[in-house]
Short mmCIF file of C-alpha atoms in Angstrom, two decimals:
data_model
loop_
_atom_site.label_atom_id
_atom_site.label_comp_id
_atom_site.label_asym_id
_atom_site.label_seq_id
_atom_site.Cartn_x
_atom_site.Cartn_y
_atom_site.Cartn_z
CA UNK A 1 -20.97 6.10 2.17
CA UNK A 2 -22.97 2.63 1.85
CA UNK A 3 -23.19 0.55 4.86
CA UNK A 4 -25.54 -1.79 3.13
CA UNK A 5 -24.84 -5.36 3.00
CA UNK A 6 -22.81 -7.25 -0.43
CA UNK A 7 -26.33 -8.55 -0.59
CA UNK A 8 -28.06 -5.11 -1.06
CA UNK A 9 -25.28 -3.26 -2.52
CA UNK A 10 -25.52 -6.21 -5.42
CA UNK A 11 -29.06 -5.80 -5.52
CA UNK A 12 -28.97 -1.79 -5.52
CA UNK A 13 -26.27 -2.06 -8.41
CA UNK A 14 -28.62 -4.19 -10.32
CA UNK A 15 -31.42 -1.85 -10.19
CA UNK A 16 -29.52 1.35 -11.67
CA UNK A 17 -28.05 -1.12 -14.31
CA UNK A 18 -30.32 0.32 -16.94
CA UNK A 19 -29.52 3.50 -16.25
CA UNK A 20 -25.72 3.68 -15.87
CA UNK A 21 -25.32 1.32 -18.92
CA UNK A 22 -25.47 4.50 -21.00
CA UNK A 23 -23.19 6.07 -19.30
CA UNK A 24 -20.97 3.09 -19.04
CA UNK A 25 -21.31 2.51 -22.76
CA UNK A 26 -19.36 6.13 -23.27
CA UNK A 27 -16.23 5.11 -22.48
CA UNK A 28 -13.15 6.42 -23.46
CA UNK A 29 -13.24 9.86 -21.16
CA UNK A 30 -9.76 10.64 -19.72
CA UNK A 31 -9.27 11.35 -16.00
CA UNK A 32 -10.37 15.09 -16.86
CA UNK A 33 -13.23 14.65 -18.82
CA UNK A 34 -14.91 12.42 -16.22
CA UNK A 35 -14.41 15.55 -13.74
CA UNK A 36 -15.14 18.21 -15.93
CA UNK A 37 -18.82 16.17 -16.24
CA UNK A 38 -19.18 15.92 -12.93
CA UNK A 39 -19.89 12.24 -13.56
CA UNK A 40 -19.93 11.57 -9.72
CA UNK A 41 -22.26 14.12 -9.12
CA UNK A 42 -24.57 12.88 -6.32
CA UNK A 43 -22.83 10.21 -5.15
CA UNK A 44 -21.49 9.78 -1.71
CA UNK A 45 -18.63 7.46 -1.14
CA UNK A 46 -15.87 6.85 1.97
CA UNK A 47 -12.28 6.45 1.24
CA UNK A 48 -9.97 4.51 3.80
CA UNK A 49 -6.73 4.15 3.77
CA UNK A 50 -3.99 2.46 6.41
CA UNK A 51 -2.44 3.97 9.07
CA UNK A 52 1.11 4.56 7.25
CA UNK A 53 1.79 7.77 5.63
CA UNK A 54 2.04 6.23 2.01
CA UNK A 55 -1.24 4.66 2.80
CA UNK A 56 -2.92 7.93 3.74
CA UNK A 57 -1.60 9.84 1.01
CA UNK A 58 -2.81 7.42 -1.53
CA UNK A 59 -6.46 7.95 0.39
CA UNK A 60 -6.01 11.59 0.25
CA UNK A 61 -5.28 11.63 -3.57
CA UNK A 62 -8.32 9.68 -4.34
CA UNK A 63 -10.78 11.71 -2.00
CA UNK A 64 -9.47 14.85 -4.06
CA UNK A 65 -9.89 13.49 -7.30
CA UNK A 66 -13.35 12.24 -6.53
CA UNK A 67 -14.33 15.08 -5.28
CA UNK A 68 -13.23 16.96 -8.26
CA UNK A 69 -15.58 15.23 -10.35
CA UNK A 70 -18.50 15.95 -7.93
CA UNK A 71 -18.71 13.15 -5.53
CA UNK A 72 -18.83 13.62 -1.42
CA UNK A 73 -16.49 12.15 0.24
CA UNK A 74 -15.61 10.75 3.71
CA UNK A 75 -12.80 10.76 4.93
CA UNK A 76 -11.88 7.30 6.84
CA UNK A 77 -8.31 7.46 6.12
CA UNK A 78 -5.82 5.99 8.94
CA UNK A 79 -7.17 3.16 9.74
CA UNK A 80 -4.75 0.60 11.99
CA UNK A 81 -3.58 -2.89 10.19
CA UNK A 82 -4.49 -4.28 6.95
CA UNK A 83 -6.91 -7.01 8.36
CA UNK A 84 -8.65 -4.39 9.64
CA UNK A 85 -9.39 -1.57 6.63
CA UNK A 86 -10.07 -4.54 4.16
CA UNK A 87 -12.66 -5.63 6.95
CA UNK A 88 -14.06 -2.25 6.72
CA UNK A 89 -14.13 -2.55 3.24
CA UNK A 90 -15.94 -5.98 2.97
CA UNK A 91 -18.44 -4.36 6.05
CA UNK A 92 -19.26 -1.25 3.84
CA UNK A 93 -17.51 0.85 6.56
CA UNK A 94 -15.38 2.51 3.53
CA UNK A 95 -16.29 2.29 -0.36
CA UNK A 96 -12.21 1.92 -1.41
CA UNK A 97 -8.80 1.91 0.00
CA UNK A 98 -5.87 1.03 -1.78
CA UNK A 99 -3.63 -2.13 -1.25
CA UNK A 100 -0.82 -4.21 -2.73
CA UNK A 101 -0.97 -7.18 -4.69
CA UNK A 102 1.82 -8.91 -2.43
CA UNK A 103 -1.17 -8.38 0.73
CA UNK A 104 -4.04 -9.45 -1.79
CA UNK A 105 -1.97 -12.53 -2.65
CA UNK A 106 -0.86 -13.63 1.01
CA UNK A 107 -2.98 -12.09 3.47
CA UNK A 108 -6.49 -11.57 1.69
CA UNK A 109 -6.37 -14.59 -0.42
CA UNK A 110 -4.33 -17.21 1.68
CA UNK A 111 -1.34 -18.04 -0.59
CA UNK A 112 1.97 -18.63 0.21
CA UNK A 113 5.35 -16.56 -0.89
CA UNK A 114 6.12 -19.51 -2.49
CA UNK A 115 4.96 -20.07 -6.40
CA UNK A 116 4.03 -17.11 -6.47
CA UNK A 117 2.58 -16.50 -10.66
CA UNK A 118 4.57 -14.12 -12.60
CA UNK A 119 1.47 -11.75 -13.42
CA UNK A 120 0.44 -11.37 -9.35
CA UNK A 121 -1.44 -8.26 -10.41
CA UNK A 122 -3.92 -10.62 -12.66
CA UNK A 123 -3.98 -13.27 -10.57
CA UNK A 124 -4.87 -11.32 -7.36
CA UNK A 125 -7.97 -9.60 -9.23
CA UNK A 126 -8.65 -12.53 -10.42
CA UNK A 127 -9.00 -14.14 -6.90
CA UNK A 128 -11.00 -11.35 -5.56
CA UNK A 129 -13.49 -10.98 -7.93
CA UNK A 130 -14.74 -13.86 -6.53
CA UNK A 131 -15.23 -11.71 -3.20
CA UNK A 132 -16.82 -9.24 -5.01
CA UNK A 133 -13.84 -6.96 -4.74
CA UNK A 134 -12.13 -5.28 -8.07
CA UNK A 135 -8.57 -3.79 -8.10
CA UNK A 136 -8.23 -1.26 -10.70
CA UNK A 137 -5.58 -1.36 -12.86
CA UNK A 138 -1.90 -0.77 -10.29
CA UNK A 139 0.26 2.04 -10.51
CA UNK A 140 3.71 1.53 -11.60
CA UNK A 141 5.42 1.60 -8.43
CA UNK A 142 6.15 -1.24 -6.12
CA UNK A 143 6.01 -1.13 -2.16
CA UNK A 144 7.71 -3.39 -0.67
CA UNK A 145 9.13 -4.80 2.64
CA UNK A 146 12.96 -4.81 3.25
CA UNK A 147 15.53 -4.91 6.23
CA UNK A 148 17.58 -1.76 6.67
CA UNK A 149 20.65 -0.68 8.56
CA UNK A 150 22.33 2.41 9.52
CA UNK A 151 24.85 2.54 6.35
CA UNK A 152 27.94 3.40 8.59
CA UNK A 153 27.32 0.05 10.38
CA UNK A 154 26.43 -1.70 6.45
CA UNK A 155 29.93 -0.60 5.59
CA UNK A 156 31.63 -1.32 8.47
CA UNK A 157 30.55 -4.87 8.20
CA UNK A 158 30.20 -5.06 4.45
CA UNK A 159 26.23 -5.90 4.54
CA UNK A 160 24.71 -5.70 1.49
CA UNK A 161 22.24 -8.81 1.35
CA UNK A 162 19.65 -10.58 3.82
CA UNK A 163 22.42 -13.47 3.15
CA UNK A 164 24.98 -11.11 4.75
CA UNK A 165 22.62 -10.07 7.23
CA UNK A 166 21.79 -13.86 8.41
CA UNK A 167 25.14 -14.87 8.61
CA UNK A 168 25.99 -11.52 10.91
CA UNK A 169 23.41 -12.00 13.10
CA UNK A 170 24.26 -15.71 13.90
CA UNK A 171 28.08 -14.57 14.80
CA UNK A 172 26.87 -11.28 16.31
CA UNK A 173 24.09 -12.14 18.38
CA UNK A 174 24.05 -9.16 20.60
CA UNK A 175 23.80 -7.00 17.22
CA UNK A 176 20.63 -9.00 15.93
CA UNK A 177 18.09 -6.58 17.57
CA UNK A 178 15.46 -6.01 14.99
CA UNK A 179 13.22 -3.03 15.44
CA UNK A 180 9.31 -4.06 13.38
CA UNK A 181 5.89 -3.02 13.84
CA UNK A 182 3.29 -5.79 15.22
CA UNK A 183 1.59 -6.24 11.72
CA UNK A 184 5.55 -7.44 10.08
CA UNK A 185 6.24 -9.26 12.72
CA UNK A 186 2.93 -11.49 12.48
CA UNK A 187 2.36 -11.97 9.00
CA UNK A 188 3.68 -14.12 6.81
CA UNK A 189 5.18 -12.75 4.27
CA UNK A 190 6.82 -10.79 7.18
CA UNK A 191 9.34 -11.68 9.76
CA UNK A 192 8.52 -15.29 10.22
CA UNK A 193 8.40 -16.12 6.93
CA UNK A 194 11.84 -14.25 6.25
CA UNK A 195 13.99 -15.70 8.83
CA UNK A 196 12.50 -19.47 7.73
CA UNK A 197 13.68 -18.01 4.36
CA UNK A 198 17.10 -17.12 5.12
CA UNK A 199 17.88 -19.87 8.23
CA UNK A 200 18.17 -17.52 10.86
CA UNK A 201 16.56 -15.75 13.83
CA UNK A 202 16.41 -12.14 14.90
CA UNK A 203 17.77 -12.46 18.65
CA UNK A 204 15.71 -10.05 19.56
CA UNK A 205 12.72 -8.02 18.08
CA UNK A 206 11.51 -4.74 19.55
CA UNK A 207 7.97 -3.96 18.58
CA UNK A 208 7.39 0.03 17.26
CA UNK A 209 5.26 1.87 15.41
CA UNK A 210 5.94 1.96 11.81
CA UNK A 211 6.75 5.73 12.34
CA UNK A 212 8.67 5.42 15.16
CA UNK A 213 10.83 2.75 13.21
CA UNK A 214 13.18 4.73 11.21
CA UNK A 215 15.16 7.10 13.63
CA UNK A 216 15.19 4.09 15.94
CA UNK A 217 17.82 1.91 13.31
CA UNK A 218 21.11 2.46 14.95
CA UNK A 219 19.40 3.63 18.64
CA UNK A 220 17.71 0.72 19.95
CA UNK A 221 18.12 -1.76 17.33
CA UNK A 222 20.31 -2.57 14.27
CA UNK A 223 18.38 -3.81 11.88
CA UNK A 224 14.83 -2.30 10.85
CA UNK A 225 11.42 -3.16 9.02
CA UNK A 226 11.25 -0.40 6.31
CA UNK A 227 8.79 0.43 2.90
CA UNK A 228 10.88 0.38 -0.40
CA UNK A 229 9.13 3.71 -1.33
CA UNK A 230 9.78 5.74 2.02
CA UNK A 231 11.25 8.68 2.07
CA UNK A 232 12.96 8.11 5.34
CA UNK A 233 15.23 5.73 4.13
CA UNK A 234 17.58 8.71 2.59
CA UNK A 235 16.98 11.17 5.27
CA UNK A 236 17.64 8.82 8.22
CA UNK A 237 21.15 7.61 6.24
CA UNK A 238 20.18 3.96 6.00
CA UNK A 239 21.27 1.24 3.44
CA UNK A 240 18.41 -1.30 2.90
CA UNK A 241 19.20 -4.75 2.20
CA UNK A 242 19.10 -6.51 -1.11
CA UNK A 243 16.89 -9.50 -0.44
CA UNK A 244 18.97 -11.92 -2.77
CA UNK A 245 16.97 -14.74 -2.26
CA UNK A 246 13.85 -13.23 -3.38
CA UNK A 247 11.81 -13.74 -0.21
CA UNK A 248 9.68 -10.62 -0.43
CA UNK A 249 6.25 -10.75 -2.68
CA UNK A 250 5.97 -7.75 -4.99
CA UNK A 251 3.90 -5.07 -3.62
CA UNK A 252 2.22 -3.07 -6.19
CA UNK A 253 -0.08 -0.18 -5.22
CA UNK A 254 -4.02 -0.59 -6.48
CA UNK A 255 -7.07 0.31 -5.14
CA UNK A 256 -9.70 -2.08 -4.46
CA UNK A 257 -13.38 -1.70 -4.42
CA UNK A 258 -16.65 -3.16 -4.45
CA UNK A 259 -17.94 -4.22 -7.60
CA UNK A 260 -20.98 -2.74 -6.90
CA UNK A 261 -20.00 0.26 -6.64
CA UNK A 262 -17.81 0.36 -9.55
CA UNK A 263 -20.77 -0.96 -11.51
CA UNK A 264 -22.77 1.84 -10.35
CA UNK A 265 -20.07 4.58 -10.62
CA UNK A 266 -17.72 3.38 -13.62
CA UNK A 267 -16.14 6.91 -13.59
CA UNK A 268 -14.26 6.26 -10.52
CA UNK A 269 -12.13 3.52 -13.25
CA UNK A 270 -11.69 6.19 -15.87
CA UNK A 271 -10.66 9.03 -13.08
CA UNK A 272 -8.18 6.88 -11.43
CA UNK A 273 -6.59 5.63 -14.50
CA UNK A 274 -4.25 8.62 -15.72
CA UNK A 275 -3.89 9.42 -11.76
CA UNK A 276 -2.67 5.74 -10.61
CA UNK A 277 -0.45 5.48 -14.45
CA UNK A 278 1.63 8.96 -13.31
CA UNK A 279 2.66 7.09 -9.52
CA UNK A 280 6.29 5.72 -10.15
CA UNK A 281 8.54 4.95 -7.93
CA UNK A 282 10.38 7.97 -7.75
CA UNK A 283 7.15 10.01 -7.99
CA UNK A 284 5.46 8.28 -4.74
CA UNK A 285 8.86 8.72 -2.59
CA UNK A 286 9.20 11.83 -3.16
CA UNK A 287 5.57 12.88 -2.39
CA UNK A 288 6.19 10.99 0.70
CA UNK A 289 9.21 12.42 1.29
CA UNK A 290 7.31 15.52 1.33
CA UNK A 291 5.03 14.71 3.71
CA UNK A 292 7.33 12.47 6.53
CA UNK A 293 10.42 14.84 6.20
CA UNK A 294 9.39 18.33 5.66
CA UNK A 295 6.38 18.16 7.25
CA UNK A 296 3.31 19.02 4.68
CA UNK A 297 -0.14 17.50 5.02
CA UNK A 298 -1.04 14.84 2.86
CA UNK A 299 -4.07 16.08 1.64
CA UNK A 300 -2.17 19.76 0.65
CA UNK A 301 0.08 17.59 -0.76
CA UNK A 302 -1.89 15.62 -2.64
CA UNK A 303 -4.10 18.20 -4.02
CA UNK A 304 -0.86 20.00 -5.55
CA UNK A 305 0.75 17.21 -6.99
CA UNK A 306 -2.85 16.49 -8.58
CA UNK A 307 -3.01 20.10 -9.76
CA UNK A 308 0.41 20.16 -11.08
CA UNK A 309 -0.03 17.09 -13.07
CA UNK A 310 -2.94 18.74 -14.50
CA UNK A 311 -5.39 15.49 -13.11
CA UNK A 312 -7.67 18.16 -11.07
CA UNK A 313 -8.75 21.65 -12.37
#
């Protein structure tokens, strides 16, 4: 792991420059290649990741393919908030993590929800790079917040939409209990920026962790922060709510490092390419269902899904 400075880290890049231009110049390796080289032989790198179990999965994959092509890695997956593992990115702490281009936009950048440019993917690495920070290319699937209910209770009141859900809650009160963990419920392409979105207020909020969230939609609240991609949606019987007037920022999974040390190590590119291209939608949710509802560790299941795609050998 480097806990040098951007300063030294730019200045350490610069001095194997001649070296790794060779290699650089190659090109064209797939995912396998690169590991069957052992391109990252010698080098020593930290993958974070957040606290949520999508999060650490998407840590664990990495650290396995990495280490497959040689490199050591430590492990600083699980680490609390976004504002915090991007800090411990930009401190050297960790060497990568994966985010999402709706966070990149919003909370590491400073935009709004609102304008937000059609290509957010380009226009987030395009921001960053000016922090020195470069987000490999996304994978296909998209992460994203939405409301849920307990679908007995969606029927019952024929909720389908955050529209639906607005007008509810300001007739029903006493049933506008929202149960969201402290990051949603702070940010702004979170809570406060959805109810300014939709004209309404939750009448009450009850502040979980994410984990705790799901099985608690229906117990002590009736409405619930939830991931697009979780797994917990289906086993927990809960309908989540369109959000028809397009509130939510897309959330696309990519992982962000220093340029540095993508300039030193441009292998880490060409291994993460076929791996991050084979994440769908249905691929990720179902690794996570794996991992939230039957129990597995992520790391067992990230090294099988890795295997059985034939990305690790």
């Amino acid at each position: 792991m480097k806990t040098t400075s951007a300063k030294a880290k730019t200045l350490t890049a610069f001095g194997a420059g001649l070296v790794l231009m060779l290699t650089a110049c190659g090109g064209g390796e797939t995912g396998g290649d690169a590991a069957a080289d052992g391109e990252l032989a010698g080098a020593e790198l930290a993958v974070g990741s957040k606290e949520f179990t999508e999060s650490i999965l998407l840590g664990q994959i990495t650290a396995a393919a990495l280490e497959n092509a040689g490199a050591t890695v430590e492990d600083k997956t699980g680490i609390s908030g976004s504002a915090t593992v991007r800090e411990a990115l930009e401190t050297g702490e960790v060497d990568m993590y994966w985010d999402y281009t709706g966070t990149g936009w919003v909370n590491i950048l400073g935009n709004t929800t609102e304008d937000v440019p059609e290509d957010l993917y380009a226009a987030v690495a395009e921001g960053d790079a000016a922090n020195n920070i470069a987000w490999l290319e996304p994978a296909p699937f998209e992460n994203t917040y939405r409301i849920a209910v307990p679908t007995a209770f969606a029927e019952e009141n024929n909720l389908t939409t955050m529209s639906d859900a607005a007008a509810y809650i300001q007739e029903n009160p006493d049933d506008g209990v929202v149960c969201a963990a402290s990051e949603f419920i702070n940010r702004d392409d979170g809570l406060p920026g959805l109810e300014a979105a939709y004209g309404f207020e939750f009448s009450s909020i009850v502040e979980l962790d994410l984990n705790l969230i799901y099985t608690q939609i229906g117990e002590e609240c009736s409405f619930g922060e939830v991931f697009s991609t979780d797994a917990r949606v289906v086993s927990n019987d809960l309908t989540v709510l369109e959000d028809d007037q397009e509130f939510f920022v897309e959330y696309q999974g990519a992982m962000t490092l220093w340029q540095e040390t993508l300039d030193e190590y441009p292998a880490i590119a060409e291994i993460m390419a076929p791996i991050s291209e084979a994440l769908t939608n249905e691929t990720i949710t179902e690794l996570n269902g794996r991992i939230d509802n039957d129990g597995e560790e992520p790391r067992d299941v990230a090294e099988e899904w890795l295997e059985s795609e034939g990305l690790i050998g």
